[in-house]
């Protein structure tokens, strides 16, 4: 009888341990680094049949994969709306955000940013026969931006009326279908859209749109991870890996 009780106690203890492991995520979670992104931003992040991380592919996804490899963890992607990313980071739902995200002072109040790893600027995508040649030409035109992107803030600051869409691809469809005159979005993504759709061109205005830098966002409390990411990014920049990745994914 005593023996049986002992066995039972052991079994209960085991079950409890297993349950506890599962509840706290257990060992498995410790070996995972979760990146939040919004996979609607080629060539940085998009859904593909065979991505570098599961169904996710692009420059940022390759960077995330490499960060995971370097720190000995499996990189996982949580795909969500762009607007939800920083909140998810603050809630601890993800460990870092990699989303072609421009380092800006407002965001930097909420989260920490890594060293910059890519320089971009806002551009205007218009129909090939458009008369828009500079930002001020947008004044009386139908402007479309993507909700929460820096392009939206730029147009807002210029004081022009606009409509905001959730996805770049939706915005481009509006333009292709002649329902708007111009889409304001980041340069490399604009190149992709213009390459994939006939009859569009890019118009730049360096005076109206200053350059932007992309960084990886980390929770303010997680300075250790920020340091690790900075070290890895710096190495990737110095060794030319990021340039190679951006060339590879821009050509595709
Ligand atoms: N660079 C712009 C910004 O930070 C757009 C980023 C959009 N990224 C994305 N993964 N959807 O606002």
Short mmCIF file of C-alpha atoms and ligand atoms in Angstrom, two decimals:
data_model
loop_
_atom_site.label_atom_id
_atom_site.label_comp_id
_atom_site.label_asym_id
_atom_site.label_seq_id
_atom_site.Cartn_x
_atom_site.Cartn_y
_atom_site.Cartn_z
CA UNK A 1 0.00 0.00 0.00
CA UNK A 2 2.73 2.38 1.01
CA UNK A 3 4.54 1.59 -2.21
CA UNK A 4 1.46 2.34 -4.21
CA UNK A 5 1.00 5.68 -2.49
CA UNK A 6 4.58 6.55 -3.30
CA UNK A 7 4.05 5.67 -6.94
CA UNK A 8 0.90 7.72 -7.05
CA UNK A 9 2.62 10.68 -5.46
CA UNK A 10 5.37 10.42 -8.02
CA UNK A 11 2.87 10.24 -10.86
CA UNK A 12 1.03 13.31 -9.54
CA UNK A 13 4.29 15.17 -9.20
CA UNK A 14 5.23 14.30 -12.77
CA UNK A 15 1.89 15.34 -14.16
CA UNK A 16 2.14 18.62 -12.26
CA UNK A 17 5.63 19.27 -13.58
CA UNK A 18 4.54 18.55 -17.13
CA UNK A 19 1.51 20.79 -16.72
CA UNK A 20 3.66 23.53 -15.26
CA UNK A 21 6.10 23.29 -18.13
CA UNK A 22 3.32 23.52 -20.62
CA UNK A 23 1.72 26.43 -18.80
CA UNK A 24 4.90 28.45 -18.60
CA UNK A 25 5.87 27.55 -22.08
CA UNK A 26 8.51 25.13 -20.85
CA UNK A 27 11.90 24.61 -22.40
CA UNK A 28 10.68 24.98 -25.92
CA UNK A 29 9.77 28.67 -25.50
CA UNK A 30 13.21 29.47 -24.14
CA UNK A 31 14.68 28.49 -27.46
CA UNK A 32 12.42 30.70 -29.49
CA UNK A 33 12.71 34.36 -30.39
CA UNK A 34 9.43 35.82 -31.56
CA UNK A 35 9.46 38.60 -34.12
CA UNK A 36 6.37 40.63 -34.85
CA UNK A 37 5.89 41.83 -38.41
CA UNK A 38 3.26 42.88 -40.92
CA UNK A 39 3.94 40.73 -43.97
CA UNK A 40 2.48 43.21 -46.45
CA UNK A 41 5.65 45.04 -47.30
CA UNK A 42 7.74 43.55 -50.09
CA UNK A 43 10.73 43.22 -50.43
CA UNK A 44 11.08 43.34 -46.62
CA UNK A 45 8.31 40.94 -45.59
CA UNK A 46 5.72 39.05 -47.58
CA UNK A 47 4.07 35.67 -47.63
CA UNK A 48 5.59 33.13 -50.01
CA UNK A 49 5.33 29.40 -50.59
CA UNK A 50 8.84 28.72 -49.33
CA UNK A 51 10.00 31.56 -47.13
CA UNK A 52 13.15 31.77 -45.00
CA UNK A 53 10.95 31.42 -41.91
CA UNK A 54 8.02 29.18 -42.75
CA UNK A 55 5.73 31.06 -45.11
CA UNK A 56 7.46 34.39 -44.50
CA UNK A 57 10.11 35.73 -46.81
CA UNK A 58 11.97 38.96 -47.50
CA UNK A 59 14.96 41.04 -46.36
CA UNK A 60 13.68 41.44 -42.79
CA UNK A 61 12.75 37.79 -42.50
CA UNK A 62 16.26 36.75 -43.54
CA UNK A 63 17.68 39.19 -40.96
CA UNK A 64 15.37 37.74 -38.27
CA UNK A 65 16.43 34.22 -39.17
CA UNK A 66 20.07 35.19 -38.89
CA UNK A 67 19.53 36.88 -35.51
CA UNK A 68 17.91 33.68 -34.27
CA UNK A 69 20.79 31.56 -35.58
CA UNK A 70 23.40 33.86 -34.00
CA UNK A 71 21.82 33.83 -30.55
CA UNK A 72 21.00 30.14 -30.74
CA UNK A 73 17.21 30.47 -30.87
CA UNK A 74 14.58 29.58 -33.42
CA UNK A 75 13.14 32.70 -35.01
CA UNK A 76 9.35 32.67 -35.17
CA UNK A 77 7.11 35.19 -36.90
CA UNK A 78 3.86 36.67 -35.61
CA UNK A 79 2.11 38.36 -38.49
CA UNK A 80 -0.26 41.17 -37.48
CA UNK A 81 -1.52 44.58 -38.50
CA UNK A 82 1.19 47.21 -38.69
CA UNK A 83 -0.65 49.38 -36.18
CA UNK A 84 -0.65 46.61 -33.55
CA UNK A 85 3.07 45.85 -33.63
CA UNK A 86 4.40 48.20 -30.97
CA UNK A 87 1.60 47.31 -28.57
CA UNK A 88 2.35 43.60 -29.03
CA UNK A 89 5.96 44.39 -28.21
CA UNK A 90 5.04 46.29 -25.07
CA UNK A 91 2.69 43.49 -23.98
CA UNK A 92 5.41 40.88 -24.34
CA UNK A 93 3.54 39.05 -27.08
CA UNK A 94 6.66 39.35 -29.25
CA UNK A 95 10.34 39.84 -28.38
CA UNK A 96 11.16 42.22 -31.22
CA UNK A 97 9.52 43.95 -34.16
CA UNK A 98 11.10 43.78 -37.60
CA UNK A 99 8.84 45.41 -40.14
CA UNK A 100 10.71 47.92 -42.28
CA UNK A 101 9.87 50.21 -39.40
CA UNK A 102 11.16 53.75 -39.59
CA UNK A 103 12.92 54.96 -36.48
CA UNK A 104 10.98 58.05 -35.42
CA UNK A 105 10.96 60.07 -32.19
CA UNK A 106 7.33 59.29 -31.36
CA UNK A 107 7.83 55.53 -31.62
CA UNK A 108 11.14 55.80 -29.77
CA UNK A 109 9.22 57.05 -26.75
CA UNK A 110 7.45 53.69 -26.55
CA UNK A 111 10.19 51.25 -27.55
CA UNK A 112 13.92 51.07 -28.14
CA UNK A 113 15.29 50.92 -31.66
CA UNK A 114 18.36 49.07 -32.86
CA UNK A 115 21.05 50.65 -34.99
CA UNK A 116 19.60 51.59 -38.41
CA UNK A 117 19.97 48.87 -41.04
CA UNK A 118 18.33 50.40 -44.12
CA UNK A 119 17.81 53.88 -45.54
CA UNK A 120 14.60 54.64 -47.40
CA UNK A 121 12.42 57.58 -48.37
CA UNK A 122 8.79 58.21 -49.23
CA UNK A 123 7.96 58.37 -52.93
CA UNK A 124 4.83 58.91 -55.00
CA UNK A 125 3.48 56.17 -57.24
CA UNK A 126 1.38 57.51 -60.10
CA UNK A 127 0.05 56.38 -63.48
CA UNK A 128 2.61 56.67 -66.27
CA UNK A 129 0.73 59.58 -67.87
CA UNK A 130 0.27 61.50 -64.62
CA UNK A 131 1.14 65.19 -64.44
CA UNK A 132 2.28 64.90 -60.81
CA UNK A 133 5.97 65.85 -60.80
CA UNK A 134 6.49 67.07 -57.23
CA UNK A 135 4.78 66.73 -53.86
CA UNK A 136 2.86 70.01 -54.12
CA UNK A 137 1.20 68.73 -57.31
CA UNK A 138 -0.74 66.35 -55.07
CA UNK A 139 -2.68 69.24 -53.55
CA UNK A 140 -5.86 68.82 -55.60
CA UNK A 141 -5.40 65.11 -56.33
CA UNK A 142 -6.87 62.01 -54.75
CA UNK A 143 -4.13 60.71 -52.44
CA UNK A 144 -3.96 57.24 -50.91
CA UNK A 145 -1.62 56.23 -48.06
CA UNK A 146 -1.28 53.15 -45.84
CA UNK A 147 -2.67 53.41 -42.36
CA UNK A 148 -0.03 54.03 -39.70
CA UNK A 149 2.89 54.21 -42.12
CA UNK A 150 5.23 57.20 -42.07
CA UNK A 151 3.83 58.08 -45.51
CA UNK A 152 0.53 58.88 -43.80
CA UNK A 153 2.24 61.27 -41.35
CA UNK A 154 4.07 62.99 -44.21
CA UNK A 155 0.89 63.65 -46.19
CA UNK A 156 -0.93 64.70 -43.03
CA UNK A 157 1.83 67.22 -42.25
CA UNK A 158 1.59 68.62 -45.76
CA UNK A 159 -2.04 69.32 -44.93
CA UNK A 160 -3.55 67.39 -47.85
CA UNK A 161 -6.70 65.29 -47.69
CA UNK A 162 -6.12 61.58 -48.20
CA UNK A 163 -7.64 58.15 -47.82
CA UNK A 164 -5.83 55.47 -45.79
CA UNK A 165 -5.84 51.77 -46.69
CA UNK A 166 -4.70 48.86 -44.54
CA UNK A 167 -2.52 47.23 -47.16
CA UNK A 168 -0.13 48.54 -49.79
CA UNK A 169 -1.55 46.05 -52.30
CA UNK A 170 -5.06 47.52 -51.80
CA UNK A 171 -3.74 51.03 -52.30
CA UNK A 172 -2.04 49.99 -55.54
CA UNK A 173 -5.27 48.42 -56.80
CA UNK A 174 -7.03 51.76 -56.26
CA UNK A 175 -4.40 53.43 -58.39
CA UNK A 176 -4.40 50.74 -61.09
CA UNK A 177 -8.19 50.95 -61.28
CA UNK A 178 -8.07 54.72 -61.61
CA UNK A 179 -9.84 55.37 -58.30
CA UNK A 180 -7.03 57.53 -56.96
CA UNK A 181 -4.20 59.60 -58.47
CA UNK A 182 -1.25 58.88 -56.21
CA UNK A 183 -0.02 56.46 -53.55
CA UNK A 184 2.64 57.63 -51.09
CA UNK A 185 4.78 54.78 -49.75
CA UNK A 186 8.39 53.75 -48.98
CA UNK A 187 10.79 53.64 -51.93
CA UNK A 188 11.82 49.97 -52.10
CA UNK A 189 8.22 48.78 -51.71
CA UNK A 190 7.16 51.25 -54.39
CA UNK A 191 9.79 49.78 -56.76
CA UNK A 192 8.29 46.33 -56.19
CA UNK A 193 4.74 47.48 -56.91
CA UNK A 194 5.76 49.38 -60.03
CA UNK A 195 7.67 46.33 -61.27
CA UNK A 196 4.69 44.05 -60.69
CA UNK A 197 2.00 46.32 -62.20
CA UNK A 198 1.92 47.79 -65.69
CA UNK A 199 1.44 51.48 -66.38
CA UNK A 200 2.81 52.91 -63.10
CA UNK A 201 5.83 55.07 -62.35
CA UNK A 202 7.62 56.51 -59.36
CA UNK A 203 7.95 60.24 -58.75
CA UNK A 204 10.50 61.40 -56.20
CA UNK A 205 10.71 64.72 -54.40
CA UNK A 206 13.77 64.88 -52.20
CA UNK A 207 12.85 68.32 -50.88
CA UNK A 208 9.44 67.22 -49.69
CA UNK A 209 10.39 63.82 -48.29
CA UNK A 210 13.48 63.44 -46.15
CA UNK A 211 15.24 60.11 -45.80
CA UNK A 212 14.18 57.56 -43.19
CA UNK A 213 16.02 54.75 -41.46
CA UNK A 214 14.64 51.35 -40.56
CA UNK A 215 15.41 49.76 -37.20
CA UNK A 216 14.36 46.73 -35.19
CA UNK A 217 12.21 47.62 -32.18
CA UNK A 218 12.73 45.99 -28.78
CA UNK A 219 10.88 46.40 -25.49
CA UNK A 220 12.52 49.15 -23.40
CA UNK A 221 13.07 46.66 -20.57
CA UNK A 222 14.95 44.18 -22.73
CA UNK A 223 18.30 45.92 -23.07
CA UNK A 224 20.15 42.61 -23.28
CA UNK A 225 18.33 41.61 -26.46
CA UNK A 226 18.84 45.09 -27.90
CA UNK A 227 22.60 44.77 -27.40
CA UNK A 228 22.64 41.34 -29.02
CA UNK A 229 20.62 42.57 -31.99
CA UNK A 230 22.85 45.63 -32.41
CA UNK A 231 25.95 43.49 -32.45
CA UNK A 232 24.51 41.11 -35.05
CA UNK A 233 23.13 43.91 -37.24
CA UNK A 234 26.42 45.80 -37.14
CA UNK A 235 28.22 42.67 -38.28
CA UNK A 236 25.69 42.08 -41.06
CA UNK A 237 26.08 45.67 -42.26
CA UNK A 238 29.89 45.56 -42.13
CA UNK A 239 30.11 42.24 -43.94
CA UNK A 240 27.75 43.45 -46.65
CA UNK A 241 25.11 40.83 -45.85
CA UNK A 242 22.27 43.35 -45.69
CA UNK A 243 23.27 44.83 -49.05
CA UNK A 244 23.32 41.34 -50.54
CA UNK A 245 19.91 40.56 -49.11
CA UNK A 246 18.39 43.76 -50.38
CA UNK A 247 19.84 43.19 -53.85
CA UNK A 248 18.55 39.61 -53.86
CA UNK A 249 15.02 40.44 -52.76
CA UNK A 250 14.70 43.59 -54.85
CA UNK A 251 15.54 41.68 -58.03
CA UNK A 252 13.03 38.90 -57.46
N1 LIG B 1 8.59 52.55 -43.04
C1 LIG B 1 7.19 52.78 -42.85
C2 LIG B 1 6.90 53.03 -41.39
O1 LIG B 1 7.69 52.72 -40.56
C3 LIG B 1 6.32 51.68 -43.37
C4 LIG B 1 6.60 50.32 -42.78
C5 LIG B 1 5.59 49.29 -43.18
N2 LIG B 1 6.01 47.99 -42.80
C6 LIG B 1 5.26 46.85 -42.90
N3 LIG B 1 5.82 45.76 -42.55
N4 LIG B 1 4.03 46.90 -43.29
O2 LIG B 1 5.87 53.51 -41.04
#
